[in-house]
Coordinates of C-alpha atoms in Angstrom, one line a residue:
M210 CA 110.0 237.5 140.5
T211 CA 111.5 240.5 138.6
D212 CA 110.3 243.9 139.9
S213 CA 108.5 246.1 137.3
S214 CA 107.5 249.7 137.4
N215 CA 105.1 249.1 134.5
T216 CA 101.3 249.1 134.9
S217 CA 99.9 245.8 136.1
G218 CA 96.4 244.5 135.8
V219 CA 96.6 243.3 132.2
D220 CA 96.6 239.7 131.1
G221 CA 98.5 237.3 129.0
G222 CA 97.0 238.8 125.8
D223 CA 98.8 242.0 126.5
A224 CA 102.0 240.0 127.2
V225 CA 101.8 238.5 123.7
V226 CA 101.3 241.9 122.1
S227 CA 104.0 243.5 124.2
A228 CA 106.4 240.8 123.2
F229 CA 105.7 241.0 119.5
N230 CA 106.1 244.7 119.7
A231 CA 109.5 244.4 121.4
V232 CA 110.6 241.7 118.9
G233 CA 110.0 244.3 116.2
A234 CA 107.3 242.4 114.4
D235 CA 105.6 244.7 111.9
Y236 CA 102.5 242.4 111.6
I237 CA 100.6 239.8 113.4
F238 CA 99.1 237.5 110.8
C239 CA 96.0 235.8 112.4
S240 CA 93.6 233.2 111.2
S241 CA 91.1 233.7 114.0
G242 CA 90.5 231.3 116.9
S243 CA 88.5 231.9 120.0
E244 CA 91.6 231.7 122.2
W245 CA 92.9 235.0 120.9
A246 CA 90.2 237.2 122.5
P247 CA 92.8 238.4 125.1
V248 CA 95.1 239.5 122.3
W249 CA 92.2 241.3 120.5
E250 CA 91.4 243.1 123.8
S251 CA 95.0 244.2 124.2
L252 CA 95.1 245.5 120.7
A253 CA 91.8 247.3 121.1
R254 CA 93.1 248.9 124.3
R255 CA 96.3 249.9 122.7
H256 CA 94.5 251.4 119.7
R257 CA 92.2 253.3 122.0
D258 CA 95.1 254.7 124.1
G259 CA 97.5 255.3 121.3
D260 CA 100.1 252.7 122.5
P261 CA 102.4 251.0 120.0
A262 CA 101.5 247.5 118.6
P263 CA 102.2 245.5 115.5
A264 CA 99.6 245.9 112.7
Y265 CA 97.0 243.1 112.9
L266 CA 95.8 241.3 109.8
D267 CA 92.5 239.3 110.2
L268 CA 92.8 236.5 107.7
T269 CA 90.2 233.8 106.9
H270 CA 92.4 230.8 106.3
E271 CA 95.5 229.4 108.0
T272 CA 97.4 228.9 104.8
V273 CA 96.8 232.6 104.0
A274 CA 98.1 233.7 107.4
V275 CA 101.3 231.6 107.2
G276 CA 101.8 232.1 103.5
M277 CA 101.6 235.9 103.8
A278 CA 104.1 235.8 106.7
T279 CA 106.4 233.8 104.4
G280 CA 106.1 236.2 101.5
Y281 CA 106.7 239.1 103.8
G282 CA 109.7 237.4 105.4
L283 CA 111.2 236.5 102.0
I284 CA 111.6 240.2 101.3
T285 CA 112.3 241.7 104.8
R286 CA 114.1 238.7 106.3
R287 CA 112.8 239.5 109.8
P288 CA 110.5 237.5 112.1
Q289 CA 106.8 238.2 112.2
G290 CA 104.0 236.8 114.4
V291 CA 101.4 234.3 113.3
L292 CA 98.4 233.2 115.4
L293 CA 96.4 230.1 114.5
H294 CA 93.6 228.2 116.3
A295 CA 94.4 225.3 118.6
A296 CA 95.6 222.1 117.1
P297 CA 93.2 222.1 114.1
G298 CA 94.3 225.5 112.9
L299 CA 97.9 224.4 113.4
L300 CA 97.3 221.3 111.3
Q301 CA 95.5 223.3 108.6
G302 CA 98.5 225.7 108.4
S303 CA 101.1 223.0 108.7
M304 CA 101.9 222.7 105.0
A305 CA 102.6 226.5 104.8
I306 CA 104.7 226.3 108.0
H307 CA 106.7 223.5 106.5
G308 CA 107.1 225.7 103.4
A309 CA 108.4 228.5 105.5
L310 CA 110.9 226.1 107.0
L311 CA 112.1 225.0 103.6
A312 CA 112.2 228.7 102.5
G313 CA 114.3 229.7 105.5
V314 CA 111.8 232.3 106.6
P315 CA 111.8 233.4 110.3
M316 CA 108.5 233.7 112.1
V317 CA 106.9 232.9 115.5
V318 CA 103.8 230.8 115.1
A319 CA 101.5 230.3 118.1
S320 CA 98.3 228.5 118.9
S321 CA 96.6 227.3 122.1
E322 CA 95.1 224.5 124.1
S323 CA 93.4 224.3 127.5
S324 CA 95.3 223.2 130.6
T325 CA 92.4 222.9 133.0
Y326 CA 89.4 221.9 130.9
G327 CA 87.1 224.1 133.1
D328 CA 88.2 222.4 136.4
G329 CA 90.5 225.2 137.5
P330 CA 90.0 228.6 139.0
G331 CA 89.5 231.7 136.9
Q332 CA 87.4 232.2 133.7
D333 CA 85.9 229.2 132.0
P334 CA 87.9 228.3 128.8
G335 CA 84.8 226.7 127.3
G336 CA 83.7 223.1 126.8
Q337 CA 85.0 222.9 123.2
W338 CA 88.5 222.4 124.6
Y339 CA 87.4 219.4 126.6
R340 CA 85.3 217.8 123.8
N341 CA 87.0 218.6 120.5
L342 CA 90.1 220.7 120.5
S343 CA 92.6 218.9 122.7
I344 CA 95.3 216.7 121.3
V345 CA 97.5 214.1 123.1
G346 CA 100.9 215.6 123.8
G347 CA 99.8 219.1 123.0
P348 CA 100.0 221.0 119.8
H349 CA 103.7 221.7 120.4
G350 CA 104.3 218.0 119.8
V351 CA 102.4 218.2 116.6
A352 CA 104.4 221.1 115.4
Q353 CA 107.8 219.6 116.1
P354 CA 108.5 217.9 112.8
F355 CA 107.7 220.9 110.6
T356 CA 109.2 223.7 112.7
K357 CA 112.7 224.7 113.7
W358 CA 111.8 224.8 117.4
S359 CA 108.6 224.0 119.3
T360 CA 107.6 224.2 122.9
E361 CA 105.0 225.3 125.4
A362 CA 104.8 228.6 127.2
A363 CA 103.6 227.3 130.6
S364 CA 103.5 230.6 132.6
V365 CA 102.3 234.1 131.9
H366 CA 105.4 235.4 133.6
T367 CA 107.7 233.7 131.1
L368 CA 105.5 234.2 128.1
P369 CA 107.0 237.5 126.8
T370 CA 110.6 236.1 127.1
M371 CA 109.5 232.9 125.5
I372 CA 108.3 234.8 122.5
T373 CA 111.6 236.7 122.4
R374 CA 113.5 233.5 122.5
A375 CA 111.4 232.0 119.8
A376 CA 112.0 235.0 117.6
E377 CA 115.7 234.9 118.2
L378 CA 115.9 231.2 117.4
S379 CA 113.8 231.6 114.3
W380 CA 116.0 234.4 113.0
R381 CA 119.3 232.6 113.4
A382 CA 120.7 230.4 110.7
P383 CA 119.2 228.2 109.4
A384 CA 116.2 230.6 109.7
G385 CA 112.8 229.1 110.0
P386 CA 109.5 229.1 111.9
A387 CA 109.4 228.6 115.7
Y388 CA 106.2 227.5 117.4
L389 CA 104.8 228.3 120.9
N390 CA 101.8 226.6 122.4
V391 CA 100.2 229.2 124.7
P392 CA 97.3 227.7 126.8
L393 CA 94.2 229.8 127.0
E394 CA 94.4 229.9 130.8
I395 CA 97.8 231.6 130.5
L396 CA 96.4 234.1 128.1
L397 CA 93.6 235.0 130.6
E398 CA 96.0 235.1 133.6
D399 CA 96.9 238.5 135.2
W400 CA 100.3 239.7 134.0
D401 CA 102.5 242.1 135.9
G402 CA 103.3 244.3 132.9
R403 CA 107.0 243.7 132.6
E404 CA 108.3 244.5 129.2
A405 CA 110.1 242.1 127.0
K406 CA 113.6 243.1 125.9
P407 CA 113.8 244.0 122.2
I408 CA 115.8 241.6 120.1
V409 CA 118.7 242.6 117.8
A410 CA 119.7 241.3 114.5
P411 CA 121.8 238.1 114.5
G412 CA 125.5 238.5 114.6
S413 CA 127.5 236.9 111.8
T414 CA 130.1 234.3 111.7
H415 CA 132.9 234.5 109.1
S416 CA 135.3 232.1 107.4
S417 CA 138.8 233.0 108.5
P418 CA 141.6 234.0 106.2
D419 CA 143.2 230.7 106.9
E420 CA 140.2 228.9 105.5
V421 CA 139.5 231.3 102.6
D422 CA 143.1 231.5 101.3
P423 CA 143.4 227.9 100.3
V424 CA 140.1 227.9 98.5
A425 CA 141.2 231.0 96.6
G426 CA 144.3 229.1 95.6
M427 CA 142.2 226.2 94.4
I428 CA 140.2 228.6 92.2
R429 CA 143.3 230.1 90.9
E430 CA 144.7 226.8 89.8
A431 CA 141.4 225.5 88.3
K432 CA 141.1 225.4 84.6
N433 CA 137.3 224.8 84.3
P434 CA 135.6 225.8 87.6
V435 CA 131.8 226.3 87.9
I436 CA 129.5 227.8 90.5
V437 CA 126.2 226.0 91.3
T438 CA 123.7 227.8 93.5
E439 CA 120.1 227.2 94.6
T440 CA 119.4 229.8 97.3
V441 CA 122.2 232.4 97.7
G442 CA 119.8 235.1 96.5
R443 CA 117.7 234.4 99.6
E444 CA 120.5 235.7 101.9
G445 CA 120.9 239.4 102.5
G446 CA 123.4 240.7 100.0
G447 CA 123.9 237.3 98.6
F448 CA 122.8 238.1 95.0
E449 CA 125.1 241.0 94.7
A450 CA 128.0 239.2 96.3
L451 CA 127.7 236.3 94.0
V452 CA 127.8 238.6 90.9
A453 CA 130.9 240.3 92.2
F454 CA 132.6 236.9 93.0
A455 CA 131.7 235.4 89.6
E456 CA 132.9 238.5 87.7
A457 CA 136.1 238.8 89.7
W458 CA 137.2 235.2 88.8
N459 CA 135.2 234.9 85.5
I460 CA 133.4 231.7 86.6
P461 CA 130.2 230.5 85.0
V462 CA 127.1 230.2 87.3
V463 CA 124.6 227.4 87.0
E464 CA 121.1 227.8 88.6
P465 CA 119.7 224.2 88.5
D466 CA 116.0 223.5 88.2
S467 CA 116.0 223.1 92.0
A468 CA 116.8 226.8 92.5
V469 CA 114.0 228.4 94.4
C470 CA 114.8 232.1 94.1
G471 CA 116.7 234.5 91.8
N472 CA 120.4 234.1 92.6
F473 CA 122.1 235.6 89.6
P474 CA 121.0 237.8 86.6
R475 CA 119.6 235.5 84.0
D476 CA 120.7 238.0 81.3
H477 CA 124.3 238.0 82.6
P478 CA 126.9 236.6 80.2
L479 CA 128.2 234.3 83.0
H480 CA 124.8 232.7 83.6
A481 CA 125.3 229.1 82.4
G482 CA 121.7 228.0 82.4
S483 CA 120.1 225.3 84.6
D484 CA 121.7 222.0 83.6
I485 CA 124.5 220.9 85.8
G486 CA 124.9 217.7 83.6
P487 CA 127.6 219.0 81.2
W488 CA 129.8 220.0 84.2
M489 CA 129.7 216.6 85.9
D490 CA 132.5 215.3 83.7
E491 CA 134.1 218.6 82.5
A492 CA 134.5 220.7 85.7
D493 CA 137.7 220.4 87.8
L494 CA 136.3 222.5 90.6
I495 CA 132.6 222.8 91.6
L496 CA 131.7 225.6 94.0
L497 CA 128.4 224.7 95.7
V498 CA 127.1 228.1 97.0
N499 CA 124.0 227.6 99.2
C500 CA 123.1 224.4 97.5
R501 CA 120.8 221.9 99.3
V502 CA 120.9 218.9 97.1
P503 CA 122.8 219.6 93.8
F504 CA 123.2 216.1 92.5
Y505 CA 120.3 213.7 91.6
P506 CA 120.3 210.9 92.2
P507 CA 122.4 211.7 95.2
S508 CA 125.0 209.0 94.3
R509 CA 125.7 210.8 91.0
R510 CA 129.2 212.1 91.8
P511 CA 131.2 214.4 89.5
S512 CA 133.9 212.4 87.8
K513 CA 137.0 214.5 88.6
A514 CA 135.9 217.8 90.3
T515 CA 137.0 219.0 93.7
I516 CA 133.9 220.2 95.5
V517 CA 134.0 223.3 97.8
V518 CA 130.8 224.0 99.8
I519 CA 130.2 227.6 100.7
D520 CA 127.2 227.8 103.0
E521 CA 126.4 229.1 106.5
V522 CA 124.7 225.9 107.5
P523 CA 125.6 223.3 104.9
Q524 CA 124.2 220.3 106.8
R525 CA 120.6 221.5 106.9
P526 CA 118.9 219.7 109.8
H527 CA 115.5 219.7 108.1
V528 CA 116.7 217.8 105.0
V529 CA 116.4 214.1 105.6
Y530 CA 119.0 212.9 103.1
Q531 CA 121.7 215.1 101.6
V532 CA 124.8 214.2 99.7
L533 CA 127.3 217.0 98.9
F534 CA 130.5 215.1 98.3
A535 CA 132.4 218.0 99.9
D536 CA 136.1 218.2 99.9
R537 CA 136.2 221.5 101.8
Y538 CA 133.7 223.6 103.6
L539 CA 133.6 227.4 104.0
E540 CA 131.0 228.0 106.7
G541 CA 129.8 231.4 107.9
N542 CA 128.0 234.3 106.3
V543 CA 127.9 233.4 102.6
A544 CA 127.8 237.0 101.3
N545 CA 130.9 237.8 103.4
T546 CA 132.7 234.7 102.2
L547 CA 132.0 235.5 98.6
R548 CA 133.3 239.1 99.1
Q549 CA 136.4 237.8 100.7
L550 CA 137.0 235.4 97.8
A551 CA 136.4 238.2 95.3
K552 CA 139.1 240.3 96.9
R553 CA 141.6 237.4 96.3
A554 CA 141.1 237.3 92.6
K555 CA 144.6 238.3 91.8
D556 CA 147.5 236.9 89.8
L557 CA 145.2 234.9 87.5
D558 CA 146.3 232.8 84.6
G559 CA 145.2 235.1 81.8
A560 CA 145.2 232.3 79.2
A561 CA 143.2 229.9 81.3
V562 CA 140.6 232.7 82.1
A563 CA 140.4 233.6 78.5
L564 CA 139.7 230.0 77.5
R565 CA 137.0 229.4 80.0
R566 CA 135.4 232.8 79.3
A567 CA 135.4 232.1 75.5
A568 CA 133.7 228.8 76.2
Q569 CA 131.1 230.4 78.4
D570 CA 130.5 233.1 75.9
E571 CA 129.8 230.4 73.4
R572 CA 127.4 228.6 75.8
Y573 CA 125.6 231.8 76.6
A574 CA 125.2 232.8 73.0
A575 CA 123.8 229.3 72.2
E576 CA 121.3 229.6 75.1
Q577 CA 120.2 233.0 74.1
A578 CA 119.7 231.8 70.5
A579 CA 117.7 228.8 71.8
I580 CA 115.5 231.1 73.9
A581 CA 114.9 233.4 70.9
G582 CA 114.2 230.4 68.7
A583 CA 111.7 228.9 71.1
E584 CA 110.0 232.3 71.4
A585 CA 109.9 232.7 67.6
E586 CA 108.4 229.2 67.3
A587 CA 105.8 230.0 70.0
E588 CA 104.7 233.2 68.1
Q589 CA 103.9 231.1 65.1
A590 CA 102.2 228.3 66.9
E591 CA 98.5 227.7 66.8
G592 CA 97.0 228.5 70.2
I593 CA 98.9 230.0 73.1
D594 CA 102.2 228.2 73.9
P595 CA 103.4 228.7 77.5
V596 CA 106.7 230.2 76.1
L597 CA 104.7 233.0 74.6
V598 CA 103.0 233.8 77.9
A599 CA 106.4 234.0 79.7
A600 CA 108.0 236.0 77.0
T601 CA 105.1 238.5 76.8
L602 CA 105.2 238.9 80.5
R603 CA 108.9 239.7 80.3
T604 CA 108.4 242.4 77.7
L605 CA 105.5 244.0 79.6
L606 CA 107.3 243.9 83.0
D607 CA 110.5 245.4 81.7
G608 CA 111.6 248.4 83.7
K609 CA 108.8 247.9 86.3
D610 CA 111.0 246.2 89.0
P611 CA 108.6 243.3 89.4
I612 CA 108.5 240.4 91.9
V613 CA 107.4 237.1 90.5
V614 CA 106.1 234.4 92.8
D615 CA 105.9 231.1 90.8
E616 CA 103.8 228.1 91.7
T617 CA 103.8 226.3 88.3
I618 CA 105.0 222.8 88.0
T619 CA 105.3 221.6 84.4
H620 CA 105.8 225.2 83.3
S621 CA 108.3 226.3 85.9
R622 CA 111.3 225.9 83.6
V623 CA 109.6 228.0 81.0
V624 CA 108.8 230.7 83.5
K625 CA 112.4 230.9 84.8
R626 CA 114.0 230.6 81.4
H627 CA 111.9 233.1 79.5
L628 CA 111.1 235.7 82.2
K629 CA 114.9 236.1 82.7
T630 CA 114.7 238.0 86.0
S631 CA 117.8 239.9 86.7
D632 CA 117.5 241.7 90.1
P633 CA 117.7 240.7 93.8
D634 CA 114.4 239.5 95.3
S635 CA 112.7 239.4 91.9
Y636 CA 111.8 235.7 91.7
F637 CA 110.6 233.2 94.3
Y638 CA 109.4 229.6 93.8
V639 CA 106.9 228.3 96.3
Q640 CA 108.2 225.5 98.5
G641 CA 106.7 222.7 100.5
G642 CA 103.5 221.8 98.6
L643 CA 101.0 223.4 96.2
G644 CA 98.4 225.7 97.5
Q645 CA 100.4 228.5 99.2
G646 CA 101.5 230.6 96.3
M647 CA 98.8 233.3 96.3
A648 CA 99.3 233.9 100.0
V649 CA 103.1 234.1 99.5
A650 CA 102.5 236.6 96.7
L651 CA 100.2 238.7 99.0
G652 CA 102.9 238.7 101.7
A653 CA 105.6 239.8 99.2
K654 CA 103.2 242.7 98.0
L655 CA 102.7 243.7 101.7
A656 CA 106.5 244.0 102.1
A657 CA 107.1 245.8 98.7
Q658 CA 104.0 247.8 98.0
G659 CA 105.7 250.0 95.4
R660 CA 106.6 247.0 93.2
P661 CA 104.2 245.0 91.0
V662 CA 103.8 241.4 92.2
V663 CA 103.0 238.7 89.6
F664 CA 101.8 235.3 90.7
T665 CA 102.3 232.6 88.0
V666 CA 100.4 229.4 88.6
G667 CA 99.0 226.3 86.9
D668 CA 95.3 225.6 86.8
G669 CA 95.8 222.5 89.0
A670 CA 97.9 224.5 91.6
L671 CA 95.3 227.3 91.6
T672 CA 92.6 224.9 92.8
Y673 CA 94.8 223.9 95.7
N674 CA 95.0 227.5 96.9
P675 CA 92.5 229.0 99.4
V676 CA 91.3 231.3 96.6
I677 CA 88.4 233.0 98.3
P678 CA 90.3 233.8 101.5
S679 CA 93.2 235.1 99.4
Y680 CA 91.0 237.4 97.3
D681 CA 89.4 238.6 100.5
A682 CA 92.8 239.5 102.0
S683 CA 93.8 241.2 98.7
N684 CA 90.8 243.5 98.9
A685 CA 90.8 244.0 102.6
Y686 CA 94.4 245.1 102.8
G687 CA 94.9 246.8 99.5
L688 CA 97.3 244.2 98.0
P689 CA 96.7 244.0 94.3
L690 CA 98.3 241.1 92.4
L691 CA 98.6 240.1 88.7
I692 CA 97.6 236.4 88.7
V693 CA 98.5 234.6 85.5
V694 CA 97.1 231.1 85.2
F695 CA 98.9 228.7 82.8
N696 CA 95.7 226.7 82.1
N697 CA 96.3 223.4 80.2
R698 CA 93.1 221.8 81.7
V699 CA 95.1 218.9 83.1
Y700 CA 97.2 217.8 86.1
K701 CA 100.1 217.4 83.7
S702 CA 102.7 216.3 86.2
M703 CA 100.5 213.5 87.4
N704 CA 99.9 212.3 83.9
L705 CA 103.6 212.5 83.0
N706 CA 104.6 210.3 85.9
H707 CA 101.9 207.8 85.1
R708 CA 103.2 207.6 81.6
R709 CA 106.8 207.4 82.8
F710 CA 106.2 204.6 85.3
Y711 CA 103.8 202.5 83.1
P712 CA 104.6 203.4 79.4
E713 CA 102.8 200.2 78.2
G714 CA 100.3 199.8 81.0
A715 CA 96.6 199.5 81.0
A716 CA 96.1 203.3 81.0
A717 CA 98.2 203.6 77.9
E718 CA 96.2 200.9 76.2
T719 CA 92.8 202.2 77.1
G720 CA 93.4 205.9 77.5
E721 CA 92.0 205.9 81.0
W722 CA 94.2 208.5 82.7
L723 CA 92.9 209.0 86.2
G724 CA 93.7 211.9 88.5
T725 CA 94.5 214.3 85.7
D726 CA 91.5 215.8 83.9
L727 CA 90.6 219.4 84.8
H728 CA 88.3 220.2 81.9
R729 CA 85.3 220.0 84.3
L730 CA 86.5 223.1 86.2
P731 CA 84.5 226.3 85.5
R732 CA 86.1 229.5 84.3
L733 CA 88.9 230.1 86.8
A734 CA 88.9 233.9 86.5
A735 CA 85.2 234.0 87.4
F736 CA 86.0 233.3 91.1
A737 CA 87.5 236.8 91.3
E738 CA 84.4 238.5 89.9
P739 CA 82.4 238.7 93.2
F740 CA 85.3 240.6 94.7
G741 CA 85.2 243.3 91.9
M742 CA 88.5 242.2 90.5
H743 CA 89.7 242.5 86.9
T744 CA 89.2 239.2 85.1
E745 CA 90.1 237.9 81.6
T746 CA 90.1 234.6 79.9
V747 CA 92.4 234.4 76.9
D748 CA 92.5 231.6 74.3
T749 CA 94.1 233.2 71.2
P750 CA 97.7 234.5 70.8
D751 CA 96.7 237.9 69.4
A752 CA 94.6 238.6 72.5
L753 CA 97.3 237.7 75.0
A754 CA 99.4 240.9 75.1
P755 CA 96.4 243.3 75.2
A756 CA 94.8 241.3 78.0
L757 CA 98.0 241.3 80.1
E758 CA 98.4 245.0 79.5
R759 CA 94.9 245.7 80.7
A760 CA 95.5 243.5 83.7
L761 CA 98.7 245.3 84.6
K762 CA 96.9 248.7 84.3
A763 CA 94.2 247.4 86.7
V764 CA 96.9 246.3 89.2
A765 CA 98.6 249.7 88.9
D766 CA 95.2 251.2 89.7
G767 CA 94.9 249.1 92.8
T768 CA 92.8 246.1 91.7
T769 CA 93.9 242.4 91.6
A770 CA 93.7 241.1 88.1
V771 CA 93.3 237.4 87.1
V772 CA 94.2 236.4 83.5
D773 CA 93.3 232.8 82.8
V774 CA 95.4 231.8 79.8
L775 CA 94.3 228.6 78.0
V776 CA 97.7 227.2 76.9
T777 CA 98.3 224.4 74.4
R778 CA 100.5 222.2 76.6

């Protein structure tokens, strides 16, 4: 056993707090369970004695706890602690944990079980573990499919270093949640007080000049190259590095509909929209930069393009099926690779660059004209078109450095296209299943309290969210959001698929569309009223901008505002 000069006599709860403190976690996001009494006692003792500890957030739903850690991690890119309750709490939070895995957010999630069921020495863990809470194989077996790494901390003496190891693993590429099962008996066991070693930021791997130089040569020779990216903006410095790379070589950038964050300024002349289709036959070089699954269906191969994949971990282990058609990989820190390629933008064929830049200028002008045309049409439409909502938001948010967290489905293309976010960490799409978005937005606000955070959501998606626990967290921790509901009174995506699969089926004949109608829901904004929040329901175009202005003012004054917009489609 390692000697320690630190004070002994504390238990595993203090080991947990000490480890998260050493890891550098700013917060412990907790959806309470009875096993965490030792952690609560440690925090109370530290608060009493003035000792350091992460801030503790007491949250009333597992999705809120995990989702807030996800939103916080999207901005800070550092692992935080999440405490859930036994196997049931882990299962309740599993969708959000899986979402964090897809979003590449580091965190250490822990919950508990009993190892003695009351038959061992020491304090009685309680009969609930024997009767109701245990699960065959332990909760770490349950967590394995939707986490990066999952195991049990079987000794109080290894518990702090297990938390350190979990944090280190979660932070390394590909980043994602790690899980620890910490039996209650371990939490109650005496601990000798040894301190966990602080962790340091991950080192970076770089593509070598021998790897980068040939790719630079391929770009130099290409007549019609294109960059396609889904998640480069999620990497530290990735957004800025992609801009510098694209500008140095004058290469258009496509952000497909599958892009889940802001990767490139949507008002930049080199932004080539969201449709990779036109490039499938025209491009002679496709640079896939942090792209998970660019081609759909996966067998849809570009006709003549050479494909270069630039990605730190291109073969994502959590993706079941992935087809990249790569001819060459540049693996290592993506921002560094892009900077190295930008430096090599020399001796370019001026005529070829001018031709592709002229073609891109034409594409960009056409897209901007189409956007303006759609917005002009929306202004003249009867009722509130979703385009008008997104365009009005863009105007009102201009110059305010906003963060937009989006959980729309049928309106997601409208939100991306017409909000036209142009800064790093300004847009995030919620991954892994509906019902997490409000919590992710709260976490983003926690990480960037000086910036307005806007949560855009459909009426169907809003009903999946744990709304009351989210509003409680917003009030309890001073995290005001602007929540804009695109309310078309229908689960539109379900209806569209039904129509697509059975265009001449029985439902089309009789009009019996099941699983879609949301007219029966009450006023969605009303759920925020008991929390003293600003609420508006808008059903006419001339009322939209004033309502959103009032809502933004309420948010600036520290109050969450919910604007339920009854859209026409």
